[in-house]
Tab-separated table of C-alpha atoms in Angstrom:
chain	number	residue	atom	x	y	z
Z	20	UNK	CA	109.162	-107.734	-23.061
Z	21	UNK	CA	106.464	-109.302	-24.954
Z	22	UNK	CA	108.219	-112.506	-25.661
Z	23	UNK	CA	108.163	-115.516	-23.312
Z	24	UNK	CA	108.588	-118.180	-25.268
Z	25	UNK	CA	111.580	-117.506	-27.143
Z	26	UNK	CA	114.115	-119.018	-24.997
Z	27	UNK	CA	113.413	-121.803	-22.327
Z	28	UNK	CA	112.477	-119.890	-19.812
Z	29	UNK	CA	109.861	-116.873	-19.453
Z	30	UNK	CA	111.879	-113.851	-20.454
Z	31	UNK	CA	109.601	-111.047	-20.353
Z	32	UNK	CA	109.033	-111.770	-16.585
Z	33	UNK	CA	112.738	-112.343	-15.935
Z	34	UNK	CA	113.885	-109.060	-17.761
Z	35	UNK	CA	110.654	-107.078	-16.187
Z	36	UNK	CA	112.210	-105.795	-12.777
Z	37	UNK	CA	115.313	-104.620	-14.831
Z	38	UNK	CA	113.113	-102.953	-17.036
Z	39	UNK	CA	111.084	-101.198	-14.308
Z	40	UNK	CA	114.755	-99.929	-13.065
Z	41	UNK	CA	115.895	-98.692	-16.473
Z	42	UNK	CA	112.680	-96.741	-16.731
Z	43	UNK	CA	113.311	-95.140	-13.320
Z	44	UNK	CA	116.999	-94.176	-14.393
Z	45	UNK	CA	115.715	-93.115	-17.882
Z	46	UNK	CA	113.042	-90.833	-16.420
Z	47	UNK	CA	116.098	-89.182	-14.182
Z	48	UNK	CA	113.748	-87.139	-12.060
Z	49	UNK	CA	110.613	-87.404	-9.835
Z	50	UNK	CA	107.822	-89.121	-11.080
Z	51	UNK	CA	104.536	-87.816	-9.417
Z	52	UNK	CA	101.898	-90.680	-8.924
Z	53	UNK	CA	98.665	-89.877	-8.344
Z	54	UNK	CA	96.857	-90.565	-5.084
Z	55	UNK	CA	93.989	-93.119	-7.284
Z	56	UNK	CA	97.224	-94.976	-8.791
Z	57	UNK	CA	98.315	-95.277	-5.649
Z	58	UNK	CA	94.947	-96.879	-3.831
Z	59	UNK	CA	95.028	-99.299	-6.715
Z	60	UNK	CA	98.420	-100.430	-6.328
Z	61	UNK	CA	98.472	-101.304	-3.144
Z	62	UNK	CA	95.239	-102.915	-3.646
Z	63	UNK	CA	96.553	-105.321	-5.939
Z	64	UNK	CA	99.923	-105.593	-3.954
Z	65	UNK	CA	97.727	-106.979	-0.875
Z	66	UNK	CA	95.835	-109.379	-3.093
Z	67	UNK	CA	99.406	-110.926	-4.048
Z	68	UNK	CA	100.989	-110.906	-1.151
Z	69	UNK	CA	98.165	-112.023	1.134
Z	70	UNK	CA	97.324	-115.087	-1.239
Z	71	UNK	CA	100.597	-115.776	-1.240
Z	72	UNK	CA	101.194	-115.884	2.273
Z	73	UNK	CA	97.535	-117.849	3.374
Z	74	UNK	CA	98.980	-120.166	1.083
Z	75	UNK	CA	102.304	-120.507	2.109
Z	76	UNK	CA	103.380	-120.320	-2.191
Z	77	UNK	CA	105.829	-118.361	-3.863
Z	78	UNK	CA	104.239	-118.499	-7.184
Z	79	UNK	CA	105.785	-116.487	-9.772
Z	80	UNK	CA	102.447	-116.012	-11.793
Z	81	UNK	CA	100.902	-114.661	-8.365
Z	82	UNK	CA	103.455	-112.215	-7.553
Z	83	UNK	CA	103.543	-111.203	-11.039
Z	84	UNK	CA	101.416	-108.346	-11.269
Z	85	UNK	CA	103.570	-106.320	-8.206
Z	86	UNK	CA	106.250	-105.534	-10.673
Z	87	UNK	CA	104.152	-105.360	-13.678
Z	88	UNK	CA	101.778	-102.801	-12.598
Z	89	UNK	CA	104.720	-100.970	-11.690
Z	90	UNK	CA	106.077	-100.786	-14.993
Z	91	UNK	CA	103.180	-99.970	-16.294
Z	92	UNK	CA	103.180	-96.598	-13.780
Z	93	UNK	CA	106.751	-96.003	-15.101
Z	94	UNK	CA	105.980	-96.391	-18.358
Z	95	UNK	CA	103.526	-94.106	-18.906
Z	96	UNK	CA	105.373	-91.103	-17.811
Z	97	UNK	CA	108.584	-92.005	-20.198
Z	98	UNK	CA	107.675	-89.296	-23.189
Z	99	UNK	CA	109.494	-91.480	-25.555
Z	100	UNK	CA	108.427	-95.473	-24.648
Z	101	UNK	CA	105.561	-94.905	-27.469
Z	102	UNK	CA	107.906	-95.050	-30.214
Z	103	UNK	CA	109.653	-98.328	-28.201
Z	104	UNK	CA	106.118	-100.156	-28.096
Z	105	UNK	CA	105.399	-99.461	-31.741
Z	106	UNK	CA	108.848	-100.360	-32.919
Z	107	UNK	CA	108.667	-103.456	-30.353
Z	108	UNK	CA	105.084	-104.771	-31.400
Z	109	UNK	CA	106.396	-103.828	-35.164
Z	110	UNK	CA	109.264	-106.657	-34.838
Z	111	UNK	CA	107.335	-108.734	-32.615
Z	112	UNK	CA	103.874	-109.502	-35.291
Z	113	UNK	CA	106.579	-109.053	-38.720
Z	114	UNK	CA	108.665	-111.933	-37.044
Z	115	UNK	CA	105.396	-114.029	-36.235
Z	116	UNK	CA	104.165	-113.926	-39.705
Z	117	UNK	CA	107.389	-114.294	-40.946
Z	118	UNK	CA	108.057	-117.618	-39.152
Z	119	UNK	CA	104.498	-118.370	-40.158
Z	120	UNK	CA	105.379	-118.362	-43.737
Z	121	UNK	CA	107.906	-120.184	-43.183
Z	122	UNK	CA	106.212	-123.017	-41.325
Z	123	UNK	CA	104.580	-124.026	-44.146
Z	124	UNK	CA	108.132	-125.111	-45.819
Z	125	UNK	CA	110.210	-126.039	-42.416
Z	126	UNK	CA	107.202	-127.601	-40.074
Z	127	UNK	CA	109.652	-128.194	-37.313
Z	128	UNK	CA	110.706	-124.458	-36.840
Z	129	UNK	CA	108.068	-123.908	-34.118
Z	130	UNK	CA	106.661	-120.853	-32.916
Z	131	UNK	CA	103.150	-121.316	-34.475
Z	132	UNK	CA	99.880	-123.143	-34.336
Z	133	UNK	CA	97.523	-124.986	-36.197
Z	134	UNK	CA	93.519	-125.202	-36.485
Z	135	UNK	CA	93.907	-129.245	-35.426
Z	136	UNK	CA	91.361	-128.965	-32.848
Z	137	UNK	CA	88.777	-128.147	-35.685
Z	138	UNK	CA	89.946	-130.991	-38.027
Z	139	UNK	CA	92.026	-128.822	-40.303
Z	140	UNK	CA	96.456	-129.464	-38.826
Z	141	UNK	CA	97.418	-128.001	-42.995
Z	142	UNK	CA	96.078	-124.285	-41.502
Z	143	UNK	CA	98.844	-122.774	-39.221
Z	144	UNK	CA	98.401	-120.188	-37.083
Z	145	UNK	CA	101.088	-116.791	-36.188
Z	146	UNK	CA	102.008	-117.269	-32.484
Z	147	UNK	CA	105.005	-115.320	-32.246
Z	148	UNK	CA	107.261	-115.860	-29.593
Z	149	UNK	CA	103.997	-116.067	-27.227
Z	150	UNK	CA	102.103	-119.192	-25.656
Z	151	UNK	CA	99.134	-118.876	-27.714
Z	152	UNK	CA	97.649	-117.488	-30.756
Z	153	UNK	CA	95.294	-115.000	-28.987
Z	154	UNK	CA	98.121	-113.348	-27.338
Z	155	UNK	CA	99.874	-113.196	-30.421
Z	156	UNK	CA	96.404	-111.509	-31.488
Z	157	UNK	CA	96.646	-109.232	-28.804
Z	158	UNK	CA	100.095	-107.811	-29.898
Z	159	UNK	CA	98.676	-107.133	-33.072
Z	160	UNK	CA	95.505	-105.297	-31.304
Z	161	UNK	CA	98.525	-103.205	-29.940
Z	162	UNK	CA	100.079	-101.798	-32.799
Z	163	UNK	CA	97.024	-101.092	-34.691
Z	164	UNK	CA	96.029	-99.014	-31.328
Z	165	UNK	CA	99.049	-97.207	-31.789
Z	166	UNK	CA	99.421	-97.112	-35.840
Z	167	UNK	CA	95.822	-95.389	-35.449
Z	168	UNK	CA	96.843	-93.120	-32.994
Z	169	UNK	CA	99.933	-91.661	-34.900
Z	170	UNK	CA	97.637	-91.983	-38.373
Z	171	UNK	CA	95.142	-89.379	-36.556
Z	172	UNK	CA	98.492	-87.487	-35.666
Z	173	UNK	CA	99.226	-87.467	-39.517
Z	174	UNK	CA	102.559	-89.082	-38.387
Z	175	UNK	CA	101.879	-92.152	-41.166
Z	176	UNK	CA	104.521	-93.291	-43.314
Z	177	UNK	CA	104.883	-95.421	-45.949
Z	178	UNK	CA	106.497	-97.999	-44.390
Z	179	UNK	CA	103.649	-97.677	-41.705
Z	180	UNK	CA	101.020	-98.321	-44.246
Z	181	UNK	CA	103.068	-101.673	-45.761
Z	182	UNK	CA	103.412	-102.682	-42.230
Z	183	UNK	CA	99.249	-101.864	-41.319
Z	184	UNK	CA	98.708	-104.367	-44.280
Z	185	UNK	CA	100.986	-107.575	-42.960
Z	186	UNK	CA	99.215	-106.824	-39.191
Z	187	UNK	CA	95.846	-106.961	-41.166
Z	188	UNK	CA	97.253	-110.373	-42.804
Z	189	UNK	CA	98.462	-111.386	-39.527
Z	190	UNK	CA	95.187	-110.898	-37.797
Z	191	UNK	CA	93.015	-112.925	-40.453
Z	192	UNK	CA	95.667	-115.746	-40.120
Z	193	UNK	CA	95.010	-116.264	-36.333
Z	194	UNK	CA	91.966	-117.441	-37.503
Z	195	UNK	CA	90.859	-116.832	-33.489
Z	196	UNK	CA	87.440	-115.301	-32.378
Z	197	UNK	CA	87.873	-113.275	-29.554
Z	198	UNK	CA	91.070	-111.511	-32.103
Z	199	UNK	CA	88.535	-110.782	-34.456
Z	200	UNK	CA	86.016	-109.520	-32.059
Z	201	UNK	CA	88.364	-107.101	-31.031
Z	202	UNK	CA	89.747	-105.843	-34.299
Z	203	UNK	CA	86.187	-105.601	-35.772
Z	204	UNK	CA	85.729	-103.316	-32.671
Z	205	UNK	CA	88.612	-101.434	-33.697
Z	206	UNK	CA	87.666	-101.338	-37.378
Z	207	UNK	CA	84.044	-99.715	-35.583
Z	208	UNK	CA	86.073	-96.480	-35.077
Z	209	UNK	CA	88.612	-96.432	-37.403
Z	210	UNK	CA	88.059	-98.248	-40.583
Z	211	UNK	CA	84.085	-98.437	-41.495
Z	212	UNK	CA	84.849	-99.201	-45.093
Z	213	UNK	CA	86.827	-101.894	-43.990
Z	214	UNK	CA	84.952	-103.309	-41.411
Z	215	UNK	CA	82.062	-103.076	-44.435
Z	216	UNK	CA	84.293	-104.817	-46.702
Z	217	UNK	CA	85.000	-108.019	-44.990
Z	218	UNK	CA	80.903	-108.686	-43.932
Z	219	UNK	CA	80.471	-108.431	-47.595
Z	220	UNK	CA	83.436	-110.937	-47.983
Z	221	UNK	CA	82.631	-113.598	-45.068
Z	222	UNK	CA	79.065	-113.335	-46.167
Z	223	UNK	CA	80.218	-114.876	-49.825
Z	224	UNK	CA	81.999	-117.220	-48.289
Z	225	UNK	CA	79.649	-118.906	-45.821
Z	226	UNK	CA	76.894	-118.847	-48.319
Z	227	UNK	CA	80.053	-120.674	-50.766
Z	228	UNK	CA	81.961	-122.490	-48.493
Z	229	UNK	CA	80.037	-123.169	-45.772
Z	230	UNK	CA	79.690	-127.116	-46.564
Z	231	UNK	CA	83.818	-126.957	-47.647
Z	232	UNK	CA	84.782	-126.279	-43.760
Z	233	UNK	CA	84.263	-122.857	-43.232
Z	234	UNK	CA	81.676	-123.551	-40.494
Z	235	UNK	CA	84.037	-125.641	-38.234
Z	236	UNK	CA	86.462	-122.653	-38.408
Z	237	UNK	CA	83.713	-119.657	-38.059
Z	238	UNK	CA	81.034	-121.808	-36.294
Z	239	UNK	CA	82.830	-124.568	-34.225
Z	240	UNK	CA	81.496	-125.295	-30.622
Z	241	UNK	CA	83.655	-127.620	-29.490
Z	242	UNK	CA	86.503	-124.945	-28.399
Z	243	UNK	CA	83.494	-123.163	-26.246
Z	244	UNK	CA	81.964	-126.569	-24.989
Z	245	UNK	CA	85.758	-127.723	-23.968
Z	246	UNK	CA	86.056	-124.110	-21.898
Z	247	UNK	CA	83.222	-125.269	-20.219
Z	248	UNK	CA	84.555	-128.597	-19.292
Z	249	UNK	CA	88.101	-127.280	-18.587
Z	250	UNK	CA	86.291	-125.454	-15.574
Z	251	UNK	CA	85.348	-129.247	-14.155
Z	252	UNK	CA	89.277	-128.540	-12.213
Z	253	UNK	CA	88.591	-125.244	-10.925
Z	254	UNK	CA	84.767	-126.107	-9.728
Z	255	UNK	CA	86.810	-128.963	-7.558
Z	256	UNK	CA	90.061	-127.133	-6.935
Z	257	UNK	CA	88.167	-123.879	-5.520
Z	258	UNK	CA	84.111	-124.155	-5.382
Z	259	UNK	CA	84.221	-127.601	-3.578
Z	260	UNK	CA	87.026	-126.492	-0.340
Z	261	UNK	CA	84.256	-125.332	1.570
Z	262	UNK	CA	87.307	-123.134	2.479
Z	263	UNK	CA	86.367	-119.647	3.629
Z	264	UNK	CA	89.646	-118.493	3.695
Z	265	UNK	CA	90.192	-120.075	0.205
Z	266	UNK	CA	86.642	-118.347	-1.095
Z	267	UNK	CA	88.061	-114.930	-0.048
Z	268	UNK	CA	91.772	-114.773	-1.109
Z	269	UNK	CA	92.431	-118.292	-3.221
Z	270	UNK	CA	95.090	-120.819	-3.483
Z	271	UNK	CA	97.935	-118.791	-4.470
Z	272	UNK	CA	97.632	-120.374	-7.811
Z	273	UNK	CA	96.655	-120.551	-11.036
Z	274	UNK	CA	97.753	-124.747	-11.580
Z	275	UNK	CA	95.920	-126.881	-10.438
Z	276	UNK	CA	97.030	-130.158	-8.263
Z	277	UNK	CA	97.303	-133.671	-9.447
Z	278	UNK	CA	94.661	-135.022	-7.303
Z	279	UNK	CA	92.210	-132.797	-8.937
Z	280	UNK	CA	93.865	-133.465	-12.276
Z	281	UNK	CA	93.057	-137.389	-12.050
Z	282	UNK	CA	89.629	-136.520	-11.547
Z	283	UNK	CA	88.716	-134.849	-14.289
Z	284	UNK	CA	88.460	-135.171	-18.158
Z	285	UNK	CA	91.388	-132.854	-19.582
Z	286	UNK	CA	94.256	-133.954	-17.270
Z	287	UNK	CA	96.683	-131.971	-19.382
Z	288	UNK	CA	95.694	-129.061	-18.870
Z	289	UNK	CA	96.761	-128.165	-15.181
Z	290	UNK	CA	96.341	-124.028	-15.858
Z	291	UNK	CA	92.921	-122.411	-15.833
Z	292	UNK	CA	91.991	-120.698	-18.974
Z	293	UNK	CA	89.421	-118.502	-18.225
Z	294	UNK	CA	90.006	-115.349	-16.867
Z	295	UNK	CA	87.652	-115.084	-14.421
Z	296	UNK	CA	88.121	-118.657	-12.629
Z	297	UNK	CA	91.688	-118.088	-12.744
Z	298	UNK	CA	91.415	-114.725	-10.598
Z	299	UNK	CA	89.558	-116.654	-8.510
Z	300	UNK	CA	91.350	-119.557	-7.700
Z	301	UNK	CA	94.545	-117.432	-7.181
Z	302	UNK	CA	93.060	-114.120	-5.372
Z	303	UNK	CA	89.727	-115.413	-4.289
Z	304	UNK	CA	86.598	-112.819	-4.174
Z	305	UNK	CA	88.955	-110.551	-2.598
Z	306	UNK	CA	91.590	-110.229	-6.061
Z	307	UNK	CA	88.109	-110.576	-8.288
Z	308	UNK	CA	87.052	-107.517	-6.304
Z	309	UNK	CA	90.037	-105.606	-6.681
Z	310	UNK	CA	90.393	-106.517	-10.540
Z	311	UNK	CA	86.635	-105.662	-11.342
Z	312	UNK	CA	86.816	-102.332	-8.896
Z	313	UNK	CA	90.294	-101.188	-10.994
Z	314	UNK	CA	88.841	-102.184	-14.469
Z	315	UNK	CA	85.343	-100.109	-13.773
Z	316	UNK	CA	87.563	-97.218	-12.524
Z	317	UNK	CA	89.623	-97.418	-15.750
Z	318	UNK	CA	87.252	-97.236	-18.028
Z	319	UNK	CA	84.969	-94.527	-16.237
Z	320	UNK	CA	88.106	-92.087	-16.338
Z	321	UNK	CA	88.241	-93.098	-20.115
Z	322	UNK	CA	85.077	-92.266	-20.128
Z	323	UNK	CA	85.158	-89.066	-18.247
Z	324	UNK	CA	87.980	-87.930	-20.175
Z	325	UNK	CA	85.999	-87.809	-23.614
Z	326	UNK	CA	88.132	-91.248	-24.798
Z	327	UNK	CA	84.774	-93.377	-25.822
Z	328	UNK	CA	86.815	-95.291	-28.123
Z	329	UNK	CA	89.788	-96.265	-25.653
Z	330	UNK	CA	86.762	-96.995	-23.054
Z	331	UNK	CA	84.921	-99.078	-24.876
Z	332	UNK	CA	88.102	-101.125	-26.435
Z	333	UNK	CA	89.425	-101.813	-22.188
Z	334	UNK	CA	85.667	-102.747	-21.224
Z	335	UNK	CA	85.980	-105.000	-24.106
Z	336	UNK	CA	89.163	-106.547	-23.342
Z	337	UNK	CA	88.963	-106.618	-19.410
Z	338	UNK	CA	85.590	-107.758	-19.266
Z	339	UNK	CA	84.463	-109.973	-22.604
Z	340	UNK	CA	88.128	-110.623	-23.512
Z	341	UNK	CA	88.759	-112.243	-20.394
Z	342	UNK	CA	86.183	-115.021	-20.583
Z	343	UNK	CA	88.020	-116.381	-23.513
Z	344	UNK	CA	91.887	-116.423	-22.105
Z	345	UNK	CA	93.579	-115.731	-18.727
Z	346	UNK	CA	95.668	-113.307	-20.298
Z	347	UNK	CA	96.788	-111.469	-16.616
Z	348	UNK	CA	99.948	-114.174	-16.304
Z	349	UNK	CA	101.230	-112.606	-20.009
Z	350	UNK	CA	103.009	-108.935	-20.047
Z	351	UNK	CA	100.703	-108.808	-23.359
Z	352	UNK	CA	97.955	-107.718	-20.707
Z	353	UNK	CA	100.358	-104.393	-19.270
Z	354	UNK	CA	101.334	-103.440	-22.853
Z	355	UNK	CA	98.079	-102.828	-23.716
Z	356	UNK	CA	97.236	-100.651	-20.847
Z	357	UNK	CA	100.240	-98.976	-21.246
Z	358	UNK	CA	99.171	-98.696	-24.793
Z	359	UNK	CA	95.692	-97.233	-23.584
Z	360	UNK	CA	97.199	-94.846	-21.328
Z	361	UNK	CA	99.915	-93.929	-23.981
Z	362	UNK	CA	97.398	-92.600	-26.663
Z	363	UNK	CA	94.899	-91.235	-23.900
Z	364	UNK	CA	98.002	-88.649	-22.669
Z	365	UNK	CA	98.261	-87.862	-26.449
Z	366	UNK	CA	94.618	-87.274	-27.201
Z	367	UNK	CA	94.859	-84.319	-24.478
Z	368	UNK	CA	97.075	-82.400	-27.073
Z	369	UNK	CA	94.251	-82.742	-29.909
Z	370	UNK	CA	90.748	-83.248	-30.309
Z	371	UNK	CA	89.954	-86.840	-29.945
Z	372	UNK	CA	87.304	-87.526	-32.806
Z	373	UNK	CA	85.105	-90.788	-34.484
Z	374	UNK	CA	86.543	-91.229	-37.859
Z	375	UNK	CA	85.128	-93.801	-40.695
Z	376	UNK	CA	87.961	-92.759	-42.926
């Protein structure tokens, strides 16, 4: 499920519906769905389906999130799809860094990046079987959710501790900002010493290194100034329609055309990166609406429910995450939630507590 680059075409989204089915036949009796899940989902079926049809598109990326949200509802109510998601997210990240390693020896094996935007091609980066590095990062985010989850459940092995340490590796590799945001967060609630450990540690090392490089890893604006330029297509594609059907439920898409490619600086890039500009220009204010009105319901149950940490980790990744990367179009995006919802059913059983440990 979480790979969609491993073959030439997107297989997560082409093995999705059948996975939706299996979980129905796995399950093998009713599923009750409460009446809030319910308001949502047909909230976000109207936003695809109505862009969709204004549009007169068929766009696989727009539909995706009828079938995806679905699995997510299935998921959550299969007792035994949290030991699949570890084990998955296990193989997924080991592989990445695996093929990682090996990049350095076979460069043409693919599968991974490299810091040559910031002037530095020798540094690959883990992308897994994923389109980019931060959703690789985000798989990662996943299993630690979970490995802390089961460590709190004193259900830690050793093989579970070796494996914590190649994520950790994994992580720093990625060498990507909005990862380390969100593991830092994670490190907040779960690993203080750790968390203490590594400002001590990037402190040296700017004060050492700074004039070696450091900075245009740590410090580089030219990733954040060409996010800002890469919205030049969507001002054009969406703001400058004059369109009030367009304004309220898109285009149906997240590419943009060719006439509004040849007008602007990065032609190549015909998706839209940020998260918030792509809702738009595929849902209009009416899918922005719906996304913002589920996220703020999400985390207020979290919130309600006593899980500050879980809260706090979705506000962070629907909200802040999403400037960054238009991660909605990846399955990465539903495995989290489902990872979310996962450990929120199994804090009910125990007390759900801060640790610095």
């Amino acid at each position: 499920m979480s790979a969609n680059t491993l073959f030439f075409f997107p297989l997560d989204k082409v093995l999705l519906i059948f996975f939706v089915f299996a979980l129905v036949i796995a399950r093998g009796e009713k599923m009750i769905v409460p009446i809030n899940n319910w308001i949502i989902y047909i909230l976000v079926l109207i936003s695809c389906v109505v862009s969709s049809a204004i549009n007169l598109t068929a766009s696989v990326i727009t539909l995706f999130p009828i079938p995806a949200l679905a699995f997510v509802y299935f998921a959550v109510h299969y007792k035994d799809f949290f030991r699949l998601l570890y084990g998955g997210m296990t193989l997924h990240v080991v592989l990445g860094f695996l093929i990682l390693i090996v990049s350095y020896i076979i460069p043409d094996i693919g599968w991974y990046g490299s810091l040559w935007t910031k002037g530095m091609p020798f540094i690959h980066t883990p992308m897994g079987f994923v389109s980019t590095v931060q959703v690789y990062g985000t798989l990662c985010i996943i299993w630690l959710i979970l490995y802390y989850c089961k460590r709190r459940m004193n259900d830690v092995t050793r093989v579970d501790k070796l494996l914590y340490f190649i994520v950790t590796v994994a992580i720093i590799a990625t060498c990507n900002r909005s990862t380390y945001l969100f593991y830092f967060l994670l490190l907040i609630f779960n690993d203080r010493r750790i968390l203490l450990l590594y400002f001590i540690v990037v402190s040296i090392a700017i004060i050492l290194l700074f004039n070696e490089g450091l900075g245009n890893v740590l410090f580089n604006i030219d990733t954040l100034e060409s996010r800002s330029e890469l919205l030049e297509g969507f001002n054009l594609s969406f703001w400058k329609t004059g369109n009030i059907y367009t304004y309220l439920f898109g285009r149906g898409t997240n590419i943009l055309g060719e006439e509004v490619l040849n007008k602007v600086k990065w032609d190549y890039r015909s998706d839209i990166e940020n998260g918030y500009a792509m809702l738009l220009h595929t849902y209009g204010f009416w899918g922005l609406g719906v996304f913002v009105f589920s996220a703020l319901a999400f985390v207020v149950k979290l919130f309600l429910q006593r899980h500050w940490q879980l809260g706090i980790i979705v506000f962070y990744y629907f909200f802040i995450s999403s400037y960054f990367t238009q991660e909605f179009v990846s399955t990465s995006f539903y495995l989290l939630i489902i990872a979310v919802c996962l450990v929120s059913n199994m804090n009910k059983k125990a007390t759900y507590e801060f640790t610095g440990n």
